[in-house]
Amino acid sequence: MLRFTAGLVCVALLAPFAARAADDAPLTVMLSEPPRTMDPADQNATETASVLEPFYETLLKRDARGTIQPGLATSWRPSADRLVWTFSIRPGVRFHDGAPCDAAAVTRSLQRLIDRKVALAGASVYRAVIASVRQDGETVVVTLARPYADFLSLVTLVQSAIVSPVAVEAGELSRRADGTGPFRFVSWRAGEDVFATRNSGYWGVVPAIAAIDWRWSPEPSVLNMALQTGDADVVIPLAPVFARVYAPGQSAAALATVKRQRSAALFWLALNTRLKPLDDARVRRALGLAIDRRALVAGLLDGFGAPACHALTPDIPDALPCGAGEDRARIDMARALLKEAGQEKGFSVSVVVQEPEEPIAEALQAMWRPLGVVLSIRRQEAGVWVQSAFAPPEEKAREETGMALTSWSAPYVSDLQLRPLYTTGNSAPHGANLGFYNNADIDRMIDAAAQDNQPASRHETLLAIQSTLDRDAPIVPLFTRDTLYGVRNGISGVWAATEGSIRVVDARRAQAQ
Amino acid sequence: MSRLLRRAAALPLIMLGVSAAVFVAIHALPGDPARLMAGPQAPESTIMELRARLGLDQPLGAQYLHFLERAAHGDFGISLRDGSPVSTVIIERLPYSLALGGLAYLLALLVGVPGGAFAAAREGSWGDRLLMAATLVGASLAGFWVALLGMEVFAVRLRWLPLMGAGDWRHYVLPALVLSLLPMAMIVRMTRAGVREVLRQDYIRTARAKGLSPWTTITRHALRNALAPVITVVALNLGGLISGAVVTETVFDWPGVGRLLVDSVRYRDYPVIQGVTLLSVLGVLLANLLAEGVIAQFDPKARSA
């Protein structure tokens, strides 16, 4: 038996592992989870988007400031009613497999995106908005099902990235990225890394770094240690608690720098509007009033975030900021509202949370105690949480689920921040309206805002939506969490996008490195 | 031998029963893979379409029969996450888990057996007490914590060893040491107890009376008879190596089956969970047979049973 064990060990120890020359060292980027697929349209995960971004390109793209810039489309024009959009495709671009990325290929890629038979996980919004896609010479014509003010934002998202028809035909896209981006896919060693090399035939500026090696670890302290040892050149996310290790004057400051990006990752609490006493808007408002959001940001995020008091996040120009004192607890006002609702003695309610978010629930537990509100926390594994949070009203009533604590990020597109969470048609289990909020006015206003191309009237509608939601309080917004990431000193050109993905295609090493 | 053959012949039937139980258990897990793939903002229509694409809209019985039909041809389905064949996904990871686990058990045996024999021979001495205290600590420490501590000391501060990942021999040192702690402590204690028992037997007294040195008495006579329970436990644990070391592999970013299982459970990748679980069960059953065979070589009573 000993010989058997020793044999196993020897076989593995002698297994060849790829060795890479030091002068051609790849940029190693560590994430908190592995990519889920290499198909950009079949996912909705920030980490996966980070990995895919160097491989693919979209018709339009956002720069570091969030401004829309040409991508694979050099120009675009809408029809008078803004229902038909014509994109001129950049000439001479080729996919990594050598196939031309012309209007025909772009048309096929977008048609695949909205094809219900293909059923891609990240395609639902495109299928709702786009009616058809056709080629017209060197242009691609996209016809919308209805006017959609944020349509151009949709074609900047990685889900709409143009994929090679050859890879689609071969059925390899889920395992092997094939786009037009500045990096070519080399390998995806399951459980280990994704390796990419510079695309020397790239139509734009060829990257300075020769290769990217994507790795991952779910353990925050391992990400921090990897940044210190140099096992990783870039880590994202870096837990706030480790940020102080790299503060000026600390020993690790000589190794790496922590960077901060304001993010659209909103943390919120969905309230079950069909469960007593949460069916009373006064009770729901009282719960929101009793929360000290500034303390949550200071205590749970070490200050790396911002209190959220309204439905839209700050990346939306129409978002209402927190008013004076709104981010502080207003216990007296909360008590008065509870008294008005006949709940002055308080009540018991339960919340379902995923494991990493339990500290938030514990803080709320303490903040609501002065009101006599007893919060019981049901900590759940991610899959179990999904089942609980998306349960229909009867099931939530049976299990007495009063609240669900969650977060998400949908920057720049107000419709994506509002429609899934607040419209009647998206009530769970059909969508993410987890508290079954039902308001025909809100449904109508969200539709109107989505279709309105006039900034002034749209602004008014979005303000009205936020005010109505403040009054009805179907959710309690808590805070937005900044994206923290660490970069080894001597590396520049790395930035994080508002939705939390990391952008490394423009990275370069200083000569001294 | 005939008993072993009879047991081996029963394996397919056992696996069939286990596969049904595992299939039902996995599908009873709360959480929908389609929802986890599409994210919270996806409408139900997308979820339903995804479920149809993944074959999850079929009745459970039909899904199981389909699984059996494919499994009979050596096809365990495709991963719901990336469409890779399950067998390929597992085969890619298996050598890493076997190597790490094998090395950890080798270490545990190399330290545990002599350590246990030494402690038994010097029962009550300071050395024995120290070793027993060390095994108590080794068995009690959380692997997760020891792993992080080891990384901080040997990788971050001293820079002697790599932090994580699989690579050359240096990558094996920390994870193998961490993984070996518990079995090492267990083997030391079991060996000590076994040898201590044997040392009280009359034939050992006779051997000593004939002038054999204490060391020869232990290695030639006592250990041979004391090791049967150790072998049983180690052999049974070898079966578990297939399913990997979940915590150690996760912390050390080790691309083994344990980490694959964690990721697959997180995303409810049913075919991969099913594949890993069945392989693990098969491993334990085969290890059981192996243990019986090996013990029969050591213990004449087991041969005649």
mmCIF file of N, CA, C and O in Angstrom, chain B residues 72-147:
data_model
loop_
_atom_site.group_PDB
_atom_site.id
_atom_site.type_symbol
_atom_site.label_atom_id
_atom_site.label_comp_id
_atom_site.label_asym_id
_atom_site.label_seq_id
_atom_site.Cartn_x
_atom_site.Cartn_y
_atom_site.Cartn_z
ATOM 1 N N ALA B 72 -24.236 4.194 -18.942
ATOM 2 C CA ALA B 72 -23.906 2.838 -19.395
ATOM 3 C C ALA B 72 -22.884 2.875 -20.527
ATOM 4 O O ALA B 72 -22.144 1.916 -20.749
ATOM 5 N N HIS B 73 -22.843 4.004 -21.248
ATOM 6 C CA HIS B 73 -21.865 4.154 -22.329
ATOM 7 C C HIS B 73 -20.655 4.974 -21.880
ATOM 8 O O HIS B 73 -19.892 5.479 -22.706
ATOM 9 N N GLY B 74 -20.536 5.141 -20.585
ATOM 10 C CA GLY B 74 -19.383 5.876 -20.057
ATOM 11 C C GLY B 74 -19.522 7.384 -20.166
ATOM 12 O O GLY B 74 -18.567 8.127 -19.984
ATOM 13 N N ASP B 75 -20.738 7.861 -20.477
ATOM 14 C CA ASP B 75 -20.962 9.301 -20.611
ATOM 15 C C ASP B 75 -21.760 9.783 -19.397
ATOM 16 O O ASP B 75 -22.913 9.400 -19.213
ATOM 17 N N PHE B 76 -21.130 10.619 -18.574
ATOM 18 C CA PHE B 76 -21.807 11.088 -17.354
ATOM 19 C C PHE B 76 -22.442 12.462 -17.542
ATOM 20 O O PHE B 76 -22.726 13.159 -16.594
ATOM 21 N N GLY B 77 -22.644 12.830 -18.797
ATOM 22 C CA GLY B 77 -23.325 14.092 -19.086
ATOM 23 C C GLY B 77 -22.347 15.229 -19.263
ATOM 24 O O GLY B 77 -21.125 15.031 -19.285
ATOM 25 N N ILE B 78 -22.906 16.429 -19.381
ATOM 26 C CA ILE B 78 -22.055 17.603 -19.551
ATOM 27 C C ILE B 78 -22.322 18.596 -18.425
ATOM 28 O O ILE B 78 -23.423 18.668 -17.891
ATOM 29 N N SER B 79 -21.285 19.339 -18.101
ATOM 30 C CA SER B 79 -21.401 20.339 -17.031
ATOM 31 C C SER B 79 -22.427 21.399 -17.430
ATOM 32 O O SER B 79 -22.412 21.890 -18.563
ATOM 33 N N LEU B 80 -23.305 21.744 -16.503
ATOM 34 C CA LEU B 80 -24.299 22.772 -16.793
ATOM 35 C C LEU B 80 -23.643 24.138 -16.949
ATOM 36 O O LEU B 80 -24.180 25.031 -17.576
ATOM 37 N N ARG B 81 -22.465 24.285 -16.367
ATOM 38 C CA ARG B 81 -21.829 25.604 -16.365
ATOM 39 C C ARG B 81 -21.170 25.938 -17.687
ATOM 40 O O ARG B 81 -21.336 27.002 -18.233
ATOM 41 N N ASP B 82 -20.333 25.009 -18.185
ATOM 42 C CA ASP B 82 -19.581 25.372 -19.387
ATOM 43 C C ASP B 82 -19.701 24.350 -20.510
ATOM 44 O O ASP B 82 -19.005 24.458 -21.522
ATOM 45 N N GLY B 83 -20.554 23.349 -20.332
ATOM 46 C CA GLY B 83 -20.792 22.405 -21.420
ATOM 47 C C GLY B 83 -19.693 21.383 -21.618
ATOM 48 O O GLY B 83 -19.709 20.642 -22.605
ATOM 49 N N SER B 84 -18.716 21.308 -20.710
ATOM 50 C CA SER B 84 -17.656 20.299 -20.851
ATOM 51 C C SER B 84 -18.174 18.942 -20.413
ATOM 52 O O SER B 84 -18.994 18.858 -19.489
ATOM 53 N N PRO B 85 -17.665 17.856 -21.025
ATOM 54 C CA PRO B 85 -18.059 16.525 -20.548
ATOM 55 C C PRO B 85 -17.618 16.345 -19.088
ATOM 56 O O PRO B 85 -16.495 16.708 -18.725
ATOM 57 N N VAL B 86 -18.502 15.780 -18.284
ATOM 58 C CA VAL B 86 -18.207 15.616 -16.851
ATOM 59 C C VAL B 86 -16.957 14.764 -16.649
ATOM 60 O O VAL B 86 -16.102 15.071 -15.811
ATOM 61 N N SER B 87 -16.849 13.693 -17.460
ATOM 62 C CA SER B 87 -15.692 12.801 -17.278
ATOM 63 C C SER B 87 -14.393 13.574 -17.524
ATOM 64 O O SER B 87 -13.417 13.406 -16.784
ATOM 65 N N THR B 88 -14.383 14.447 -18.531
ATOM 66 C CA THR B 88 -13.169 15.235 -18.819
ATOM 67 C C THR B 88 -12.854 16.165 -17.652
ATOM 68 O O THR B 88 -11.696 16.265 -17.218
ATOM 69 N N VAL B 89 -13.891 16.816 -17.147
ATOM 70 C CA VAL B 89 -13.694 17.762 -16.039
ATOM 71 C C VAL B 89 -13.071 17.037 -14.842
ATOM 72 O O VAL B 89 -12.119 17.528 -14.219
ATOM 73 N N ILE B 90 -13.602 15.856 -14.532
ATOM 74 C CA ILE B 90 -13.105 15.131 -13.352
ATOM 75 C C ILE B 90 -11.703 14.591 -13.602
ATOM 76 O O ILE B 90 -10.822 14.685 -12.728
ATOM 77 N N ILE B 91 -11.481 14.059 -14.798
ATOM 78 C CA ILE B 91 -10.161 13.465 -15.082
ATOM 79 C C ILE B 91 -9.064 14.542 -15.034
ATOM 80 O O ILE B 91 -7.945 14.285 -14.598
ATOM 81 N N GLU B 92 -9.419 15.760 -15.454
ATOM 82 C CA GLU B 92 -8.438 16.859 -15.385
ATOM 83 C C GLU B 92 -8.016 17.131 -13.948
ATOM 84 O O GLU B 92 -6.875 17.487 -13.672
ATOM 85 N N ARG B 93 -8.966 16.979 -13.023
ATOM 86 C CA ARG B 93 -8.702 17.367 -11.631
ATOM 87 C C ARG B 93 -8.178 16.223 -10.767
ATOM 88 O O ARG B 93 -7.523 16.461 -9.760
ATOM 89 N N LEU B 94 -8.528 15.001 -11.158
ATOM 90 C CA LEU B 94 -8.253 13.852 -10.286
ATOM 91 C C LEU B 94 -6.772 13.691 -9.925
ATOM 92 O O LEU B 94 -6.447 13.457 -8.751
ATOM 93 N N PRO B 95 -5.851 13.803 -10.895
ATOM 94 C CA PRO B 95 -4.430 13.601 -10.528
ATOM 95 C C PRO B 95 -3.963 14.556 -9.437
ATOM 96 O O PRO B 95 -3.153 14.188 -8.592
ATOM 97 N N TYR B 96 -4.483 15.774 -9.452
ATOM 98 C CA TYR B 96 -4.068 16.750 -8.437
ATOM 99 C C TYR B 96 -4.512 16.313 -7.034
ATOM 100 O O TYR B 96 -3.755 16.393 -6.078
ATOM 101 N N SER B 97 -5.754 15.833 -6.950
ATOM 102 C CA SER B 97 -6.258 15.401 -5.636
ATOM 103 C C SER B 97 -5.540 14.142 -5.167
ATOM 104 O O SER B 97 -5.182 14.022 -3.994
ATOM 105 N N LEU B 98 -5.332 13.206 -6.104
ATOM 106 C CA LEU B 98 -4.658 11.963 -5.718
ATOM 107 C C LEU B 98 -3.230 12.245 -5.270
ATOM 108 O O LEU B 98 -2.751 11.665 -4.286
ATOM 109 N N ALA B 99 -2.553 13.123 -5.982
ATOM 110 C CA ALA B 99 -1.165 13.420 -5.632
ATOM 111 C C ALA B 99 -1.071 14.087 -4.267
ATOM 112 O O ALA B 99 -0.260 13.682 -3.424
ATOM 113 N N LEU B 100 -1.912 15.087 -4.050
ATOM 114 C CA LEU B 100 -1.853 15.805 -2.781
ATOM 115 C C LEU B 100 -2.260 14.886 -1.627
ATOM 116 O O LEU B 100 -1.569 14.814 -0.598
ATOM 117 N N GLY B 101 -3.356 14.173 -1.814
ATOM 118 C CA GLY B 101 -3.828 13.270 -0.762
ATOM 119 C C GLY B 101 -2.841 12.146 -0.516
ATOM 120 O O GLY B 101 -2.572 11.768 0.629
ATOM 121 N N GLY B 102 -2.290 11.611 -1.604
ATOM 122 C CA GLY B 102 -1.317 10.514 -1.478
ATOM 123 C C GLY B 102 -0.103 10.958 -0.700
ATOM 124 O O GLY B 102 0.372 10.250 0.209
ATOM 125 N N LEU B 103 0.396 12.151 -1.027
ATOM 126 C CA LEU B 103 1.578 12.666 -0.326
ATOM 127 C C LEU B 103 1.260 12.909 1.154
ATOM 128 O O LEU B 103 2.069 12.591 2.036
ATOM 129 N N ALA B 104 0.068 13.454 1.397
ATOM 130 C CA ALA B 104 -0.321 13.729 2.781
ATOM 131 C C ALA B 104 -0.380 12.431 3.584
ATOM 132 O O ALA B 104 0.104 12.369 4.721
ATOM 133 N N TYR B 105 -0.950 11.373 3.004
ATOM 134 C CA TYR B 105 -1.042 10.104 3.737
ATOM 135 C C TYR B 105 0.313 9.431 3.875
ATOM 136 O O TYR B 105 0.591 8.762 4.868
ATOM 137 N N LEU B 106 1.154 9.623 2.865
ATOM 138 C CA LEU B 106 2.503 9.073 2.968
ATOM 139 C C LEU B 106 3.224 9.720 4.151
ATOM 140 O O LEU B 106 3.849 9.042 4.975
ATOM 141 N N LEU B 107 3.121 11.042 4.231
ATOM 142 C CA LEU B 107 3.722 11.772 5.356
ATOM 143 C C LEU B 107 3.151 11.288 6.681
ATOM 144 O O LEU B 107 3.878 11.051 7.650
ATOM 145 N N ALA B 108 1.830 11.148 6.679
ATOM 146 C CA ALA B 108 1.157 10.734 7.913
ATOM 147 C C ALA B 108 1.644 9.360 8.353
ATOM 148 O O ALA B 108 1.894 9.125 9.537
ATOM 149 N N LEU B 109 1.825 8.467 7.391
ATOM 150 C CA LEU B 109 2.289 7.115 7.730
ATOM 151 C C LEU B 109 3.753 7.135 8.174
ATOM 152 O O LEU B 109 4.125 6.492 9.163
ATOM 153 N N LEU B 110 4.575 7.898 7.433
ATOM 154 C CA LEU B 110 6.007 7.920 7.743
ATOM 155 C C LEU B 110 6.285 8.490 9.133
ATOM 156 O O LEU B 110 7.230 8.084 9.803
ATOM 157 N N VAL B 111 5.464 9.427 9.544
ATOM 158 C CA VAL B 111 5.639 10.013 10.877
ATOM 159 C C VAL B 111 4.795 9.252 11.903
ATOM 160 O O VAL B 111 5.245 8.988 13.019
ATOM 161 N N GLY B 112 3.580 8.908 11.507
ATOM 162 C CA GLY B 112 2.617 8.356 12.452
ATOM 163 C C GLY B 112 2.969 6.977 12.982
ATOM 164 O O GLY B 112 2.880 6.739 14.199
ATOM 165 N N VAL B 113 3.406 6.072 12.113
ATOM 166 C CA VAL B 113 3.676 4.703 12.567
ATOM 167 C C VAL B 113 4.897 4.647 13.497
ATOM 168 O O VAL B 113 4.792 4.147 14.627
ATOM 169 N N PRO B 114 6.052 5.196 13.063
ATOM 170 C CA PRO B 114 7.193 5.177 14.015
ATOM 171 C C PRO B 114 6.886 5.980 15.278
ATOM 172 O O PRO B 114 7.279 5.585 16.377
ATOM 173 N N GLY B 115 6.173 7.094 15.111
ATOM 174 C CA GLY B 115 5.839 7.929 16.270
ATOM 175 C C GLY B 115 4.988 7.159 17.263
ATOM 176 O O GLY B 115 5.236 7.185 18.481
ATOM 177 N N GLY B 116 3.986 6.446 16.755
ATOM 178 C CA GLY B 116 3.105 5.675 17.624
ATOM 179 C C GLY B 116 3.855 4.532 18.298
ATOM 180 O O GLY B 116 3.664 4.267 19.501
ATOM 181 N N ALA B 117 4.739 3.885 17.544
ATOM 182 C CA ALA B 117 5.519 2.771 18.111
ATOM 183 C C ALA B 117 6.454 3.280 19.206
ATOM 184 O O ALA B 117 6.583 2.671 20.277
ATOM 185 N N PHE B 118 7.074 4.445 18.942
ATOM 186 C CA PHE B 118 7.978 5.045 19.930
ATOM 187 C C PHE B 118 7.213 5.374 21.217
ATOM 188 O O PHE B 118 7.667 5.066 22.334
ATOM 189 N N ALA B 119 6.028 5.987 21.034
ATOM 190 C CA ALA B 119 5.243 6.382 22.203
ATOM 191 C C ALA B 119 4.826 5.156 23.018
ATOM 192 O O ALA B 119 4.830 5.190 24.250
ATOM 193 N N ALA B 120 4.488 4.063 22.311
ATOM 194 C CA ALA B 120 4.074 2.847 23.025
ATOM 195 C C ALA B 120 5.253 2.239 23.790
ATOM 196 O O ALA B 120 5.118 1.793 24.932
ATOM 197 N N ALA B 121 6.429 2.248 23.122
ATOM 198 C CA ALA B 121 7.615 1.652 23.746
ATOM 199 C C ALA B 121 8.053 2.455 24.959
ATOM 200 O O ALA B 121 8.595 1.912 25.921
ATOM 201 N N ARG B 122 7.827 3.784 24.894
ATOM 202 C CA ARG B 122 8.231 4.649 26.004
ATOM 203 C C ARG B 122 7.001 5.170 26.747
ATOM 204 O O ARG B 122 6.944 6.345 27.097
ATOM 205 N N GLU B 123 6.056 4.322 26.954
ATOM 206 C CA GLU B 123 4.797 4.747 27.565
ATOM 207 C C GLU B 123 5.043 5.435 28.916
ATOM 208 O O GLU B 123 5.788 4.934 29.758
ATOM 209 N N GLY B 124 4.406 6.600 29.053
ATOM 210 C CA GLY B 124 4.540 7.333 30.313
ATOM 211 C C GLY B 124 5.723 8.252 30.374
ATOM 212 O O GLY B 124 5.831 9.070 31.285
ATOM 213 N N SER B 125 6.641 8.140 29.383
ATOM 214 C CA SER B 125 7.819 9.018 29.395
ATOM 215 C C SER B 125 7.423 10.425 28.944
ATOM 216 O O SER B 125 6.325 10.652 28.438
ATOM 217 N N TRP B 126 8.372 11.354 29.079
ATOM 218 C CA TRP B 126 8.133 12.722 28.607
ATOM 219 C C TRP B 126 7.886 12.734 27.105
ATOM 220 O O TRP B 126 7.049 13.475 26.604
ATOM 221 N N GLY B 127 8.660 11.895 26.396
ATOM 222 C CA GLY B 127 8.503 11.817 24.941
ATOM 223 C C GLY B 127 7.098 11.388 24.573
ATOM 224 O O GLY B 127 6.469 11.959 23.674
ATOM 225 N N ASP B 128 6.595 10.382 25.265
ATOM 226 C CA ASP B 128 5.240 9.880 25.009
ATOM 227 C C ASP B 128 4.219 10.980 25.297
ATOM 228 O O ASP B 128 3.336 11.235 24.473
ATOM 229 N N ARG B 129 4.379 11.636 26.426
ATOM 230 C CA ARG B 129 3.411 12.677 26.802
ATOM 231 C C ARG B 129 3.420 13.827 25.794
ATOM 232 O O ARG B 129 2.371 14.343 25.390
ATOM 233 N N LEU B 130 4.634 14.185 25.385
ATOM 234 C CA LEU B 130 4.765 15.285 24.426
ATOM 235 C C LEU B 130 4.093 14.923 23.099
ATOM 236 O O LEU B 130 3.354 15.726 22.496
ATOM 237 N N LEU B 131 4.332 13.704 22.666
ATOM 238 C CA LEU B 131 3.768 13.249 21.398
ATOM 239 C C LEU B 131 2.240 13.188 21.469
ATOM 240 O O LEU B 131 1.542 13.580 20.526
ATOM 241 N N MET B 132 1.730 12.698 22.594
ATOM 242 C CA MET B 132 0.273 12.612 22.738
ATOM 243 C C MET B 132 -0.345 14.008 22.760
ATOM 244 O O MET B 132 -1.391 14.245 22.157
ATOM 245 N N ALA B 133 0.337 14.940 23.424
ATOM 246 C CA ALA B 133 -0.179 16.327 23.441
ATOM 247 C C ALA B 133 -0.158 16.895 22.030
ATOM 248 O O ALA B 133 -1.112 17.562 21.584
ATOM 249 N N ALA B 134 0.935 16.593 21.305
ATOM 250 C CA ALA B 134 1.041 17.119 19.929
ATOM 251 C C ALA B 134 -0.068 16.547 19.049
ATOM 252 O O ALA B 134 -0.653 17.263 18.222
ATOM 253 N N THR B 135 -0.373 15.278 19.224
ATOM 254 C CA THR B 135 -1.424 14.686 18.382
ATOM 255 C C THR B 135 -2.793 15.269 18.745
ATOM 256 O O THR B 135 -3.640 15.430 17.872
ATOM 257 N N LEU B 136 -2.955 15.561 20.024
ATOM 258 C CA LEU B 136 -4.233 16.174 20.433
ATOM 259 C C LEU B 136 -4.401 17.535 19.767
ATOM 260 O O LEU B 136 -5.458 17.859 19.214
ATOM 261 N N VAL B 137 -3.297 18.306 19.778
ATOM 262 C CA VAL B 137 -3.337 19.621 19.136
ATOM 263 C C VAL B 137 -3.561 19.451 17.627
ATOM 264 O O VAL B 137 -4.396 20.114 17.015
ATOM 265 N N GLY B 138 -2.814 18.525 17.026
ATOM 266 C CA GLY B 138 -2.908 18.300 15.581
ATOM 267 C C GLY B 138 -4.304 17.913 15.151
ATOM 268 O O GLY B 138 -4.796 18.344 14.099
ATOM 269 N N ALA B 139 -4.953 17.101 15.972
ATOM 270 C CA ALA B 139 -6.297 16.650 15.618
ATOM 271 C C ALA B 139 -7.342 17.724 15.874
ATOM 272 O O ALA B 139 -8.409 17.712 15.274
ATOM 273 N N SER B 140 -7.024 18.648 16.777
ATOM 274 C CA SER B 140 -8.026 19.651 17.155
ATOM 275 C C SER B 140 -7.979 20.906 16.299
ATOM 276 O O SER B 140 -8.983 21.592 16.146
ATOM 277 N N LEU B 141 -6.803 21.219 15.757
ATOM 278 C CA LEU B 141 -6.681 22.476 15.016
ATOM 279 C C LEU B 141 -7.509 22.439 13.742
ATOM 280 O O LEU B 141 -7.547 21.424 13.053
ATOM 281 N N ALA B 142 -8.155 23.557 13.448
ATOM 282 C CA ALA B 142 -8.920 23.617 12.212
ATOM 283 C C ALA B 142 -7.947 23.734 11.039
ATOM 284 O O ALA B 142 -7.048 24.572 11.056
ATOM 285 N N GLY B 143 -8.130 22.869 10.054
ATOM 286 C CA GLY B 143 -7.248 22.857 8.893
ATOM 287 C C GLY B 143 -7.184 24.209 8.208
ATOM 288 O O GLY B 143 -6.125 24.658 7.754
ATOM 289 N N PHE B 144 -8.327 24.869 8.168
ATOM 290 C CA PHE B 144 -8.430 26.172 7.519
ATOM 291 C C PHE B 144 -7.486 27.183 8.180
ATOM 292 O O PHE B 144 -6.735 27.896 7.523
ATOM 293 N N TRP B 145 -7.512 27.166 9.499
ATOM 294 C CA TRP B 145 -6.696 28.108 10.260
ATOM 295 C C TRP B 145 -5.210 27.785 10.108
ATOM 296 O O TRP B 145 -4.385 28.671 9.904
ATOM 297 N N VAL B 146 -4.884 26.503 10.204
ATOM 298 C CA VAL B 146 -3.472 26.101 10.066
ATOM 299 C C VAL B 146 -2.967 26.493 8.677
ATOM 300 O O VAL B 146 -1.829 26.961 8.516
ATOM 301 N N ALA B 147 -3.828 26.308 7.671
ATOM 302 C CA ALA B 147 -3.434 26.637 6.300
ATOM 303 C C ALA B 147 -3.098 28.122 6.185
ATOM 304 O O ALA B 147 -2.038 28.491 5.655
#
